[in-house]
C-alpha positions as MATLAB code, in Angstrom:
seq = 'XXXXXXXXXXXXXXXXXXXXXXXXXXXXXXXXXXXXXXXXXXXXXXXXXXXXXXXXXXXXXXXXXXXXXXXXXXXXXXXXXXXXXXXXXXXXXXXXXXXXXXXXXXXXXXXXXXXXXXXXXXXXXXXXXXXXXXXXXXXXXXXXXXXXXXXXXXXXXXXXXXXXXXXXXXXXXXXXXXXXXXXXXXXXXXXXXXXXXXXXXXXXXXXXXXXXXXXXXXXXXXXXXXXXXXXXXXXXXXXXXXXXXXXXXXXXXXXXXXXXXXXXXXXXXXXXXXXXXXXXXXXXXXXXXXXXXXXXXXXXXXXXXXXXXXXXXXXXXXX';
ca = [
       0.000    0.000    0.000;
       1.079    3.576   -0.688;
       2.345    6.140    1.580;
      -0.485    8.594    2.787;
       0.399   12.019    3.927;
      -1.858   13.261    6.693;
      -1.206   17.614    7.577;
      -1.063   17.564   11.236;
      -4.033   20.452   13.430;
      -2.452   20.966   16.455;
      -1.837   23.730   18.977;
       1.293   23.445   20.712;
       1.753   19.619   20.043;
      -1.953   18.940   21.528;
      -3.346   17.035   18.843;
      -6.837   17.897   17.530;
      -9.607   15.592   16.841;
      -9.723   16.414   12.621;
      -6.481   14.604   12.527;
      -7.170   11.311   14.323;
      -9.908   11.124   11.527;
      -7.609   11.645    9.069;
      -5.510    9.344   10.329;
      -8.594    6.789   10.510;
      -9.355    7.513    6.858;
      -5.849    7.540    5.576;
      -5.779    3.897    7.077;
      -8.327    3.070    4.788;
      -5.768    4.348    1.464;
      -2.587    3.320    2.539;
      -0.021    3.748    5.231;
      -0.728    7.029    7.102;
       2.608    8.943    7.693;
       2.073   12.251   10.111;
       3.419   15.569    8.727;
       4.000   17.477   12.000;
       4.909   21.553   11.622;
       5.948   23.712   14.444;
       6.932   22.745   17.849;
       5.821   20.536   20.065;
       6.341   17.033   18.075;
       7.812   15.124   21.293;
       4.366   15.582   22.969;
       2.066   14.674   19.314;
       4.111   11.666   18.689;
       2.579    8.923   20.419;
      -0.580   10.242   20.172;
      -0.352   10.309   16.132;
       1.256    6.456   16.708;
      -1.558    5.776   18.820;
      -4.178    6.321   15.680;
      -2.093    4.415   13.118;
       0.691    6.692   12.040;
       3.392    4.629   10.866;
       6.017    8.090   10.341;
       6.192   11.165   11.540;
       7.983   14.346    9.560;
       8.988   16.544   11.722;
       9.498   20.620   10.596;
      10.668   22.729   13.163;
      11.413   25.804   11.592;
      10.924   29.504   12.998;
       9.061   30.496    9.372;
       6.330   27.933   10.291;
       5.471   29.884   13.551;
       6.198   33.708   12.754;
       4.748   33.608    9.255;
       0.821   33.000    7.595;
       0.363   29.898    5.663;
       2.933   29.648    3.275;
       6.245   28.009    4.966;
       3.361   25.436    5.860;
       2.471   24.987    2.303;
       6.465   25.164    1.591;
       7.156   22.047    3.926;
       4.084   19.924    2.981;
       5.435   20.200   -0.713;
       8.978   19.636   -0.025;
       8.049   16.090    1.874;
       4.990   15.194   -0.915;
       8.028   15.588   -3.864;
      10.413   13.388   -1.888;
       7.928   10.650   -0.496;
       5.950   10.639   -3.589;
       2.931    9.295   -1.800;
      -0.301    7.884   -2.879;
      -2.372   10.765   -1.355;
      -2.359   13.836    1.106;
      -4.905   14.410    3.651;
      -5.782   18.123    4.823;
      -8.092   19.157    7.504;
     -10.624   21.395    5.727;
     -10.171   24.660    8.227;
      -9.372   28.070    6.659;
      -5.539   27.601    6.598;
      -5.875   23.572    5.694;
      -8.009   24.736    2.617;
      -5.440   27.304    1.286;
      -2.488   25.202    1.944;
      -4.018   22.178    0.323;
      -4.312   24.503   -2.677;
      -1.178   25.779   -2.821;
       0.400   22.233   -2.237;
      -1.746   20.981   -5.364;
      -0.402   24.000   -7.598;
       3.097   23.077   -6.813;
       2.589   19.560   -7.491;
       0.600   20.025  -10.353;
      -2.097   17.848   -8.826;
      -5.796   17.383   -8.469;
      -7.450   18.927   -5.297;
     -10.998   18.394   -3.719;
     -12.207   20.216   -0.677;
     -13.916   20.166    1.778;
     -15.062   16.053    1.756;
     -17.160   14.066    4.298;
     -15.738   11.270    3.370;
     -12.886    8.972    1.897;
     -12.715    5.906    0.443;
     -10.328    3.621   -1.706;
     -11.835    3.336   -5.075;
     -10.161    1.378   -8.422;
      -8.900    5.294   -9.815;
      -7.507    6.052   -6.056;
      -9.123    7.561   -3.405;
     -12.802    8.638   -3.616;
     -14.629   11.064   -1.755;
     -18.401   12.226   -1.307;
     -18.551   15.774   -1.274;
     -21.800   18.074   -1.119;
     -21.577   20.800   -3.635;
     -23.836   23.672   -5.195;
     -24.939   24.895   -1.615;
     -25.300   21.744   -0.035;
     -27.905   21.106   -2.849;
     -26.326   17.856   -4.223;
     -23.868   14.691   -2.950;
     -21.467   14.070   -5.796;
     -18.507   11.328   -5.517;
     -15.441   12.263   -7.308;
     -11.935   11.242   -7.407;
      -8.590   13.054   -8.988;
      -7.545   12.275  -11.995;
      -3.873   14.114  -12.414;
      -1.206   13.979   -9.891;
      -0.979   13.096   -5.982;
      -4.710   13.676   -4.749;
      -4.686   16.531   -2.869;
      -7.876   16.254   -0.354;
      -9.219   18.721    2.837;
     -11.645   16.376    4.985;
     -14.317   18.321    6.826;
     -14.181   17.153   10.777;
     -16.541   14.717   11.675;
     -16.136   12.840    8.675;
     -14.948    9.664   10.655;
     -14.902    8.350   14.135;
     -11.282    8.325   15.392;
     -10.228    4.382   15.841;
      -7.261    3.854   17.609;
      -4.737    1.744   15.719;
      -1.667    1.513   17.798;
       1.797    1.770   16.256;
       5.767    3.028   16.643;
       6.498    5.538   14.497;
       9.727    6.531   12.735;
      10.724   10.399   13.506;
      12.338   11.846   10.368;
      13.203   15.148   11.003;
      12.832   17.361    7.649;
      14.905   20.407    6.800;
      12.864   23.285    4.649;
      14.175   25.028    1.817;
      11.579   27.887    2.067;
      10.549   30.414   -0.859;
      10.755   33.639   -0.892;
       7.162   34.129   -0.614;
       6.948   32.364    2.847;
       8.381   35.196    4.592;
       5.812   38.118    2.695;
       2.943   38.059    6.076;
       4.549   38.120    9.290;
       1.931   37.262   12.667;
       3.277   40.061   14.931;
       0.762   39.121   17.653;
      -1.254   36.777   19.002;
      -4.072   36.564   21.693;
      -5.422   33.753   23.789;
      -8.849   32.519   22.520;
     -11.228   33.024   25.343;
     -11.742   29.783   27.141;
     -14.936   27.632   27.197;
     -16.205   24.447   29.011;
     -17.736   23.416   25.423;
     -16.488   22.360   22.506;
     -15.366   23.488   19.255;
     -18.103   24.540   16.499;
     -16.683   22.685   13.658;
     -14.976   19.432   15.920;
     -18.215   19.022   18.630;
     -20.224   15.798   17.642;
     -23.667   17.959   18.677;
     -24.316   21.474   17.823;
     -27.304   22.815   18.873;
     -27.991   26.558   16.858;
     -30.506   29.202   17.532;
     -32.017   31.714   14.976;
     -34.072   34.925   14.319;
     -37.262   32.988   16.342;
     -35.063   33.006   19.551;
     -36.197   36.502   19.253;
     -33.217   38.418   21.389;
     -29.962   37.916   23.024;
     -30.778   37.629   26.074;
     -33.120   34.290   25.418;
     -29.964   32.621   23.521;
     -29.959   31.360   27.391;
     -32.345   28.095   26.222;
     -30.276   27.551   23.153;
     -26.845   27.120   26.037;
     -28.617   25.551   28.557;
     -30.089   22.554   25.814;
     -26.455   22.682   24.259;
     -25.043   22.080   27.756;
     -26.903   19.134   29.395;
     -25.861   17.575   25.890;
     -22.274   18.624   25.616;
     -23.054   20.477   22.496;
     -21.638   23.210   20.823;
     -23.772   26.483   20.411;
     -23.975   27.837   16.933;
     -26.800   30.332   15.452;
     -28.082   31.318   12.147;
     -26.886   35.009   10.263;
     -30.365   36.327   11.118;
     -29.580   35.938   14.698;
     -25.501   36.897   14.408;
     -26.811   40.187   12.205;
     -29.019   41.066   15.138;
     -26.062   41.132   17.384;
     -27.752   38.403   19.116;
     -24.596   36.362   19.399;
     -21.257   36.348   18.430;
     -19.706   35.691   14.352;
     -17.603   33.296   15.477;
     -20.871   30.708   15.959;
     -22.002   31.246   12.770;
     -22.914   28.513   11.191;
     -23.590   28.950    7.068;
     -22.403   29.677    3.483;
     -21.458   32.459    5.027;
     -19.752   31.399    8.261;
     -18.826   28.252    9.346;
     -19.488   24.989    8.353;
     -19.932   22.082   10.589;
     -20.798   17.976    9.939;
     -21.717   16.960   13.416;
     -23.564   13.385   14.361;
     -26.437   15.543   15.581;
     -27.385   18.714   14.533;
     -30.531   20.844   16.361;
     -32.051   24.250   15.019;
     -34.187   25.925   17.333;
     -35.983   28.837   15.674;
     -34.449   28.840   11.820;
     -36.422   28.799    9.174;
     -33.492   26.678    6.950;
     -32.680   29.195    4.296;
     -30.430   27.824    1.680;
     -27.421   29.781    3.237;
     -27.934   28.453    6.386;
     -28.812   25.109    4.840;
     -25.234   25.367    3.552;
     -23.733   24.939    6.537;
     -25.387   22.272    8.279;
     -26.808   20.026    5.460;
     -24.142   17.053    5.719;
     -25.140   16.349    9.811;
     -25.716   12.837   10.440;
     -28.744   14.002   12.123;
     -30.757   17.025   11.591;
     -33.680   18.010   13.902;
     -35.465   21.272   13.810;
     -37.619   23.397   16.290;
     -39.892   26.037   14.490;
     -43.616   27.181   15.301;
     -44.066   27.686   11.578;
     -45.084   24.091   10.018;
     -44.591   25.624    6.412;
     -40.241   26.458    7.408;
     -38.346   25.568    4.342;
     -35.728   23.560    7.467;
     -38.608   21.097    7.564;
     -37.361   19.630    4.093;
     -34.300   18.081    5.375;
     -34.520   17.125    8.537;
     -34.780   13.702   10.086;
     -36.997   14.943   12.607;
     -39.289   18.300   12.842;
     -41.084   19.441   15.926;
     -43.815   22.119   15.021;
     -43.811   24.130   18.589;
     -42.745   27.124   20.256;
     -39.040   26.738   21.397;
     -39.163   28.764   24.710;
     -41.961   25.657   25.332;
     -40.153   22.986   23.844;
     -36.799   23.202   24.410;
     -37.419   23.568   28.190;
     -38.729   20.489   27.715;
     -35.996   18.545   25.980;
     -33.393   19.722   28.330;
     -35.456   18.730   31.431;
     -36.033   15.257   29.882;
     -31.970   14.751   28.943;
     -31.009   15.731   32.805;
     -33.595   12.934   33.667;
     -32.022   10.087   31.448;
     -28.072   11.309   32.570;
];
């Protein structure tokens, strides 16, 4: 079997979720080799061994840290030229997206973004995508070069796999370009108890019928007893009702949860966008006629300061 890259997410050598699903799915291809960037490696290591990586590059270069996007998309295509591998798997996050790109322009290879899911087909890898707004599932495959694929979280469950890996430390040859957008600061994200929008396995979002910020209390307190993520619709972020950053949309971010709950959205196709490829998809809306009725696996026509009261009360009972 061929050697699959997998672009390690981390944040200070804590590994995040995305990659132990790439590193299920590239299991699935190949041999998964880890492609570690920054410091921290000593700590990732036996975590990426634990979920099946068989080698880990290691680039620990100053450019990575001080400088946006590019040294990253320098080192992934300095390793993909010399391993020649049968596939490279990118978590599908702002940066991930742009450096897949760039690292399938320098390898004059295929790319596909942004898949929920990956599977070895008789032309290489295959992937499901949804495209046109979330309006259609295609499956498509690359037909030029090293496939070049971002993987939207949630796409797998992470399945442990344990193995040793082999630490090859990598030495960069960076462009000029790699040093054109220096980070001159950074701030600590402010901390929360829940997790993140695009890695929680339940998001529960509130829109323009939660009518106010001050009720986006029922949408936490639901989100809470379930260990959900809170997201909410542009109607509702617009309004000032709740911070961008829990967007969720065309627009904002998109998230591929197991189970996905809209409280007060009516489902327009922007919103749709953003949400459409959860496992599970239940909605909360007083208005039977909602265009979020069409998709969902299951509907409840009520008011959600009644029902989600409710819900919450009857999820504390079954803890």
């Amino acid at each position: 079997m061929g050697e699959i890259l997998v672009l390690v997410d981390h944040v200070d050598g804590a590994v995040r979720k995305p990659t132990l699903e790439l590193l299920t799915l590239a299991r699935r291809l190949g041999e998964p080799s880890a492609v570690f960037l920054g410091k921290g490696a000593d700590a990732a290591t036996e975590t990426l061994g634990r979920y099946g990586a068989q080698k880990v590059y290691v680039v620990d270069a100053a450019e990575i840290d001080d400088y946006l996007v590019v040294p990253k998309a320098d080192a992934l295509a300095q390793i993909a030229q010399s391993a020649n591998p049968a596939a490279i798997l990118v978590p599908s996050s702002a940066d991930g997206r742009e450096i897949g790109a760039r690292v399938a322009v320098r390898l004059g290879s295929g790319l596909i973004t942004d898949a929920v899911d990956v599977v070895a087909g008789e032309n290489g890898p295959e992937t499901e995508q949804s495209v046109f707004a979330a309006t259609y599932q295609v499956r498509a495959h690359v037909t030029k070069g090293t496939p070049v694929i971002t993987v939207k979280p949630n796409a797998a469950t992470p399945e442990e796999a344990p193995a040793t890996p082999a630490v090859e430390s990598v030495s960069v040859e960076f462009s000029r370009a790699a040093t054109g957008t220096k980070i001159v600061s950074r701030a600590p994200r402010e901390k929360s108890d829940r997790p993140e929008l695009t890695e929680a396995d339940i998001v529960v979002s509130g829109g323009r019928g939660v009518n106010g910020a001050e009720n986006f209390v029922v949408i936490e307190r639901l989100a809470d007893s379930l260990g959900a993520a809170v997201g909410a619709s542009r109607a509702a972020v617009d309004a000032g009702w709740y911070p961008h950053s829990h967007q969720v949309g065309q627009t904002g971010t998109q998230v591929s949860p197991q189970l996905y709950i809209a409280a007060g959205i009516s489902g327009a196709i922007q919103h749709r966008a953003g949400m459409q490829t959860s496992k599970t998809i239940v909605a909360i809306n007083k208005d039977e006629d909602a265009p979020i009725f069409d998709l969902v696996d299951y509907g409840v026509v009520g008011d959600l300061f009644k029902v989600v009261p409710q819900l919450e009360e009857e999820i504390n009972k079954r803890k």
